GROMACS .gro file of C-alpha atoms in nm:
model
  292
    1UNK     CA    1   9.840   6.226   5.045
    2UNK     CA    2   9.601   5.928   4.974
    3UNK     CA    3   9.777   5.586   4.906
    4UNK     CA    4   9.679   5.557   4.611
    5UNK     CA    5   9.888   5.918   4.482
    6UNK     CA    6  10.168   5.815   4.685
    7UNK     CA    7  10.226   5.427   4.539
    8UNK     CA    8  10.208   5.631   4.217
    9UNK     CA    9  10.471   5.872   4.355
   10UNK     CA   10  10.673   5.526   4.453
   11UNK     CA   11  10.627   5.416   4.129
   12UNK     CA   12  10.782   5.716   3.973
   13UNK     CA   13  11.093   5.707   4.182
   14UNK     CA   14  11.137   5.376   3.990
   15UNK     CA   15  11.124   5.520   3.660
   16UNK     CA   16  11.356   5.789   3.743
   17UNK     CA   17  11.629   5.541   3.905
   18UNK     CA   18  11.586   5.365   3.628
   19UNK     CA   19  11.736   5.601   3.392
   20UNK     CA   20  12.021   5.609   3.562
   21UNK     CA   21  12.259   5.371   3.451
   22UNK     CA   22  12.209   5.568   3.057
   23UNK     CA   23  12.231   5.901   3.217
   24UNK     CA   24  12.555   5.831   3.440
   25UNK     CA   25  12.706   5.680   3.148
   26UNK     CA   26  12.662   6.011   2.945
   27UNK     CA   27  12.798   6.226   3.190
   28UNK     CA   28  13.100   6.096   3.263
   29UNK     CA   29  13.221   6.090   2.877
   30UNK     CA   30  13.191   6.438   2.900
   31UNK     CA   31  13.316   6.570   3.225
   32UNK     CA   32  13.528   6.196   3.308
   33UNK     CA   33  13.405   5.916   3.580
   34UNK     CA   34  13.484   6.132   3.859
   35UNK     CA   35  13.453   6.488   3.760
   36UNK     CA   36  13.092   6.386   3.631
   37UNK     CA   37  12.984   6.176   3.957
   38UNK     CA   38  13.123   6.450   4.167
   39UNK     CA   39  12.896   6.663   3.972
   40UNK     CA   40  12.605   6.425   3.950
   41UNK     CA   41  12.610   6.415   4.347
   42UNK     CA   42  12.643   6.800   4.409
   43UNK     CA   43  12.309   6.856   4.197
   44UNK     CA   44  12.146   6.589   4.338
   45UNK     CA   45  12.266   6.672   4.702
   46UNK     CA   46  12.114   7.012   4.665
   47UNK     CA   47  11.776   6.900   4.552
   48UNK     CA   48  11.751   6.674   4.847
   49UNK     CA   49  11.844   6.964   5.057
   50UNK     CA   50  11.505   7.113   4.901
   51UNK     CA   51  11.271   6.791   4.864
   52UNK     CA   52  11.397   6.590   5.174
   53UNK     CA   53  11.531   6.808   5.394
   54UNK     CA   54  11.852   6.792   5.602
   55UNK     CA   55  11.815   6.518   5.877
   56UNK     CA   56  11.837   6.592   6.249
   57UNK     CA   57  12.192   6.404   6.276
   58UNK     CA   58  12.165   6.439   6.684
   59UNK     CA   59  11.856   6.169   6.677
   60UNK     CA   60  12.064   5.934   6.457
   61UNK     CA   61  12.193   5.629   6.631
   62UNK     CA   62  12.544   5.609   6.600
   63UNK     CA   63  12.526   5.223   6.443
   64UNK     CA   64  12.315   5.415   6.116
   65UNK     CA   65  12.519   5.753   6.069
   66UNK     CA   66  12.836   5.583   6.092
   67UNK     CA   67  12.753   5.257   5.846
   68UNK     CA   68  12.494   5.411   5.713
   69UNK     CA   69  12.775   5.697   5.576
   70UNK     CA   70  13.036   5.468   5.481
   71UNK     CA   71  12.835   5.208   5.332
   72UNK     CA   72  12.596   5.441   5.092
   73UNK     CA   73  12.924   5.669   5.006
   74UNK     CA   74  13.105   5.333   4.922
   75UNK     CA   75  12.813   5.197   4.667
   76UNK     CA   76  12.784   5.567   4.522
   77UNK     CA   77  13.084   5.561   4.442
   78UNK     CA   78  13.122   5.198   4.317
   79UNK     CA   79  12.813   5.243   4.069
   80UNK     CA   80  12.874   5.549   3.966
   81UNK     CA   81  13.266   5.473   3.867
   82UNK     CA   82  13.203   5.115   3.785
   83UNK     CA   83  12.953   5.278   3.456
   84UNK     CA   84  13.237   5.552   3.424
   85UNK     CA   85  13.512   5.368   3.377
   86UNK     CA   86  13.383   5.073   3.160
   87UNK     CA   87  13.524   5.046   2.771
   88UNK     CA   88  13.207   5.100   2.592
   89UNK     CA   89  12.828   5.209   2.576
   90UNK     CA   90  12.747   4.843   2.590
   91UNK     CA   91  12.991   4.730   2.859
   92UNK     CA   92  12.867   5.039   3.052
   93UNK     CA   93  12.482   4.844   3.038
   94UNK     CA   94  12.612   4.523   3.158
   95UNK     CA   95  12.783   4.669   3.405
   96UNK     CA   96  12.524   4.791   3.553
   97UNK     CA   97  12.359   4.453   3.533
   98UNK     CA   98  12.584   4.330   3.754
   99UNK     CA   99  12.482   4.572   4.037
  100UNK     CA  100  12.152   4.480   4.016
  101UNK     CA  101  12.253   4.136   4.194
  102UNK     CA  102  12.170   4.387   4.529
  103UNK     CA  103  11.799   4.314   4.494
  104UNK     CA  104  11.867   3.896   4.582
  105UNK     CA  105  12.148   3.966   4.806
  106UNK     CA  106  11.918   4.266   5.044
  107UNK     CA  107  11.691   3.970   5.120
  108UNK     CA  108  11.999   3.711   5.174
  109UNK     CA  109  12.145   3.924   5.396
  110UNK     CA  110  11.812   4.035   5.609
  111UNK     CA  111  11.783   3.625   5.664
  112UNK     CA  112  12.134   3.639   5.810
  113UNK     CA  113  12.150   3.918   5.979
  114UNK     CA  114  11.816   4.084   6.095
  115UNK     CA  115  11.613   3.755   6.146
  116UNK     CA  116  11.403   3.806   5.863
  117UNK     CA  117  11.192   3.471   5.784
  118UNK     CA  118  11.175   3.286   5.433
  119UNK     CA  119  11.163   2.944   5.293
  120UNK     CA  120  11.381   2.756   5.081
  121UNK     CA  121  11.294   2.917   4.771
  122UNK     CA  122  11.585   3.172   4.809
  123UNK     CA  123  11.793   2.954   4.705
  124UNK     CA  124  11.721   2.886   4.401
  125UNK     CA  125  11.640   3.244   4.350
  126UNK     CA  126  11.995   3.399   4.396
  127UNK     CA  127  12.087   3.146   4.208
  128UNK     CA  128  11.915   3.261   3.952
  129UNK     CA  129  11.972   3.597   3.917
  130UNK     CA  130  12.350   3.495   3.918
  131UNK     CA  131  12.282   3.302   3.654
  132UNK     CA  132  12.143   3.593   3.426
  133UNK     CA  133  12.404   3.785   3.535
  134UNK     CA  134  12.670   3.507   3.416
  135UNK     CA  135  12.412   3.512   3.092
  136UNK     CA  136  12.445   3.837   3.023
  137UNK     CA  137  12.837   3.889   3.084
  138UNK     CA  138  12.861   3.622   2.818
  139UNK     CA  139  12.742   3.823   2.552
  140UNK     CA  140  12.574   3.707   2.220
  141UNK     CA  141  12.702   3.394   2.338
  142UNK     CA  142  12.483   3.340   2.653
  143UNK     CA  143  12.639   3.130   2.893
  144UNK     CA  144  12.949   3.036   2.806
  145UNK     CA  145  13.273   3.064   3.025
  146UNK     CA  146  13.512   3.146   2.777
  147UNK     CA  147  13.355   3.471   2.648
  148UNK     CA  148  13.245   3.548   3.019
  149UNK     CA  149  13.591   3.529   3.140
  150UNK     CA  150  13.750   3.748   2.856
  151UNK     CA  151  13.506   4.016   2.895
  152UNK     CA  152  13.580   4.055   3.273
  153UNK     CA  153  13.936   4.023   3.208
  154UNK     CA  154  13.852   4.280   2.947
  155UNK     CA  155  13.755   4.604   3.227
  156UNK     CA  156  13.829   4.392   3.559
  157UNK     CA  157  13.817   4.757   3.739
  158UNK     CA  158  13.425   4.842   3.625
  159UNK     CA  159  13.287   4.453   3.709
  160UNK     CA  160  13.486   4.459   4.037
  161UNK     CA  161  13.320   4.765   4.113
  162UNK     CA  162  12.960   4.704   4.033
  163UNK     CA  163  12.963   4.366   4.180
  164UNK     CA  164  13.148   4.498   4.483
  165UNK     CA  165  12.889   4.804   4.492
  166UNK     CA  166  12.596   4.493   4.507
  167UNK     CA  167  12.702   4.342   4.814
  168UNK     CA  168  12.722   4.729   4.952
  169UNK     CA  169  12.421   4.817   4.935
  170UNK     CA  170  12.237   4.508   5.018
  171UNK     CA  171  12.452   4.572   5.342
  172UNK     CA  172  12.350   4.941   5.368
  173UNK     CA  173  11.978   4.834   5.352
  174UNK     CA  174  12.036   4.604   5.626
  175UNK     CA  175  12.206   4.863   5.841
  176UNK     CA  176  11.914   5.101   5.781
  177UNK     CA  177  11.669   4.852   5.856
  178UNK     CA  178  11.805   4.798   6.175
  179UNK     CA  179  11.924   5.082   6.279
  180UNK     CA  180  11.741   5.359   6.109
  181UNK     CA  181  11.450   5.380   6.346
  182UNK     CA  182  11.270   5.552   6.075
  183UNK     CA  183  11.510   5.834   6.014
  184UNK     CA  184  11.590   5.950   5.661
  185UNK     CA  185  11.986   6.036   5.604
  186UNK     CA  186  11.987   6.049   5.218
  187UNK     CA  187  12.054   6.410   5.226
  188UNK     CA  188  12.331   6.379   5.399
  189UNK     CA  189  12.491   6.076   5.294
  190UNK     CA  190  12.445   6.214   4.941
  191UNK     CA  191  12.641   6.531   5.026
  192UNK     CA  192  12.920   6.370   5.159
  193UNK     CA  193  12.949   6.114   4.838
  194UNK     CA  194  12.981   6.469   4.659
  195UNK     CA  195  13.242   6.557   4.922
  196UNK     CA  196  13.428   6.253   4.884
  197UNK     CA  197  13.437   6.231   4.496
  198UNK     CA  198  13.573   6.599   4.469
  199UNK     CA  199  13.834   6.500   4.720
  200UNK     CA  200  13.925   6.234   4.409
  201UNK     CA  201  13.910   6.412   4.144
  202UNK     CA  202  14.122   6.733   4.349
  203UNK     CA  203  14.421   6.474   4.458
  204UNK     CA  204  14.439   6.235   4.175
  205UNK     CA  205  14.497   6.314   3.769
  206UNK     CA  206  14.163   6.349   3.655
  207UNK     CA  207  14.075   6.476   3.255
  208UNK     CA  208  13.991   6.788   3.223
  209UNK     CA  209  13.573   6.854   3.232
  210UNK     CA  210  13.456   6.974   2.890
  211UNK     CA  211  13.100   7.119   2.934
  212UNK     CA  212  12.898   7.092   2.656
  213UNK     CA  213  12.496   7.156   2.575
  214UNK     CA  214  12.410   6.809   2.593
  215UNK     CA  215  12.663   6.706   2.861
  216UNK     CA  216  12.470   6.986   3.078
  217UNK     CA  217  12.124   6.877   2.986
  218UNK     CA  218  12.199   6.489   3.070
  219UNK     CA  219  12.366   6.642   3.413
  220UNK     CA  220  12.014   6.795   3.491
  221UNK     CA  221  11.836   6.495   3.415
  222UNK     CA  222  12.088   6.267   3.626
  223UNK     CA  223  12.052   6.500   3.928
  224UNK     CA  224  11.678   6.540   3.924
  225UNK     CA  225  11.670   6.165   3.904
  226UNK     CA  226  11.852   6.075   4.165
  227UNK     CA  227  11.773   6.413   4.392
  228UNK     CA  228  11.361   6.360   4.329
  229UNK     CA  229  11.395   6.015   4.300
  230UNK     CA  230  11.485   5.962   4.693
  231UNK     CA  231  11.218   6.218   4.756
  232UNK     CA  232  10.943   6.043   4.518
  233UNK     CA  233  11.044   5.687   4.707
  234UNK     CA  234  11.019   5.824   5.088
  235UNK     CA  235  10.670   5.966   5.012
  236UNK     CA  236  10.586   5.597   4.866
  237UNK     CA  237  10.743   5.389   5.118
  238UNK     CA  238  10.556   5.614   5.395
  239UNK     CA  239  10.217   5.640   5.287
  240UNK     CA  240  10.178   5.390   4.971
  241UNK     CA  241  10.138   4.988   4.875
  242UNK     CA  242  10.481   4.927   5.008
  243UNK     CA  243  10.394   4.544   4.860
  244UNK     CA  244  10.325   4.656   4.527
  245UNK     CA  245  10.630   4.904   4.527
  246UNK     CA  246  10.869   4.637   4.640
  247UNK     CA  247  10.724   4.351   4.376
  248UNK     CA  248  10.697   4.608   4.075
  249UNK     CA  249  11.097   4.752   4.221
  250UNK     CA  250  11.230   4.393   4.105
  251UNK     CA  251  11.151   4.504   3.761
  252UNK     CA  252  11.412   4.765   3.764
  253UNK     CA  253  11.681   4.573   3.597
  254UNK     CA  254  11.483   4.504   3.290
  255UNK     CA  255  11.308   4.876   3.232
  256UNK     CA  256  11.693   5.011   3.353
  257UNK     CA  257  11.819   4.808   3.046
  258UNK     CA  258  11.568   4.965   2.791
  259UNK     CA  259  11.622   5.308   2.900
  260UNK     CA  260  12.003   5.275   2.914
  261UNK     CA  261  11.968   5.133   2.547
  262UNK     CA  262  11.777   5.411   2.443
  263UNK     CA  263  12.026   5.693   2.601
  264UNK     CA  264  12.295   5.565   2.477
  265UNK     CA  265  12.184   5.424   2.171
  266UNK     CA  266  12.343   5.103   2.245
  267UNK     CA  267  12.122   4.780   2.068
  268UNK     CA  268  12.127   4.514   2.319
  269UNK     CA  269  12.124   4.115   2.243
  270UNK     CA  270  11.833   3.863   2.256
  271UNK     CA  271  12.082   3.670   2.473
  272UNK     CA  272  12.101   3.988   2.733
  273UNK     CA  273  11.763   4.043   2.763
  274UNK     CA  274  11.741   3.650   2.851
  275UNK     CA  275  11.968   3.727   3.108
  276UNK     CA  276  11.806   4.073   3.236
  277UNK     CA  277  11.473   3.847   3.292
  278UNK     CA  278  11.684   3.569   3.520
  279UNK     CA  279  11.840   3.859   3.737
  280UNK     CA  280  11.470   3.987   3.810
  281UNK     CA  281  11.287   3.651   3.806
  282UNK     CA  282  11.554   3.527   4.059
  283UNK     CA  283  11.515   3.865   4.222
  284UNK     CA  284  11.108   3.815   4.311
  285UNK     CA  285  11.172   3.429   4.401
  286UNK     CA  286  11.424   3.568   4.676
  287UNK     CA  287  11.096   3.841   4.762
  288UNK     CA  288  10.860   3.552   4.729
  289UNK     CA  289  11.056   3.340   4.968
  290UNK     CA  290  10.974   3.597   5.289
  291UNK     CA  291  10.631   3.626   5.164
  292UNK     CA  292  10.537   3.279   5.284
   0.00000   0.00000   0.00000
């Protein structure tokens, strides 16, 4: 594949995790937040089977299949819950606002931990995509510490999650950049989210799954998404612009936002987009930073 077809290819694994805040969201109010990840993850686990592949485990250092598991399980889990169990359509958006923090804090955590070089202009960038996030937990009200504390107060469970779920997988792409040694375990590590949510939802008091037409069609969508998405990215990452993929990635938040809106039919504030566009502008100053 020329570069060109495969930073295109990237760039459509973008889109596709994109949608996946609106599509998780939709799923779980018909099957429940665990019944509907569990499902989510068996779909998309068996497309990676057929786009990725399952990994050679035996060439895996021990460092990446054991953090590498835990740590991608954990965030699965987090972001997929954290949209589940939030209040409303709207909640479910900022939510997943929150986890978007994980752009700022993979490049905090590469300076601490794998050496990686930047200037001084990551600090004000994290601070700056906190701030949006603070922006956009405040509502219509922007930032304001009143409404932003009686909204988390509101669903403590789903923000606890997604902002927990942030700091995971900025840690899970440090482990993989250091230990990976350019093996792929998505496949894997997606199976055994599956695994570990049906465990859930078989030991604890779950609601019961009710299937219906457009449950099942939203299910389809999720699972390509995330099951071609990994595939679409790998192909990019190996054989595209990896700069342009990683600049035009930062946009995520924003374009996840729109599409979410649009799923779920959820209007969003002036004051939220506001604070989308501080979580990605902080975002590419923390990218900027290890450019220079």
């Amino acid at each position: 594949m020329d570069r060109k077809r495969a930073t295109l290819t990237g760039l459509a694994a973008i889109l596709l995790w994109s949608t996946m805040v609106g599509l998780i969201r939709s799923v779980s109010e018909g099957l429940g937040p665990v019944g509907g990840a569990a499902m989510i993850y068996t779909l998309s686990g068996l497309l990676c089977l057929v786009t990725v592949g399952f990994p050679d485990i035996k060439r895996f250092s021990p460092g990446y299949l054991i953090a590498g598991s835990v740590l991608f399980v954990s965030y699965e889990i987090c972001l997929a819950l954290s949209l589940g169990y939030a209040a409303t359509r709207a909640q479910a958006i900022e939510v997943g606002m929150v986890n978007y923090l994980w752009p700022s804090l993979t490049i905090v955590f590469a300076i601490l931990f794998n050496g990686q070089k930047s200037t001084l202009w990551v600090i004000p960038g994290l601070a700056i995509a906190l701030l949006g996030v603070c922006w956009v937990l405040g509502g219509e009200q922007g930032l304001h510490i009143d409404e932003i504390t009686r909204n988390i107060v509101s669903n403590p469970l789903s923000y606890a999650l997604a902002f927990a779920g942030a700091f995971i997988w900025a840690a899970y792409c440090t482990v993989t950049a250091k230990f990976a040694k350019g093996q792929n375990g998505i496949t894997l590590f997606v199976l055994l989210t599956a695994l570990s949510l049906w465990v859930k939802y078989v030991v604890s008091d779950q609601p019961e799954m009710v299937f219906s037409f457009p449950v099942i069609v939203k299910l389809v969508m999720c699972g390509i998404a995330l099951g071609f998405g990994y595939a679409a990215w790998n192909i990019g990452i190996l054989h595209g612009n990896v700069t342009v993929l990683a600049a035009v990635s930062y946009f995520t938040p924003v374009l996840s936002a729109a599409l979410a809106a649009v799923l779920l039919s959820s209007p969003l504030s002036f004051s939220f987009w506001q604070g989308a566009l501080m979580v990605c502008a902080g975002s590419l100053l923390c990218w900027y930073a290890t450019r220079k």
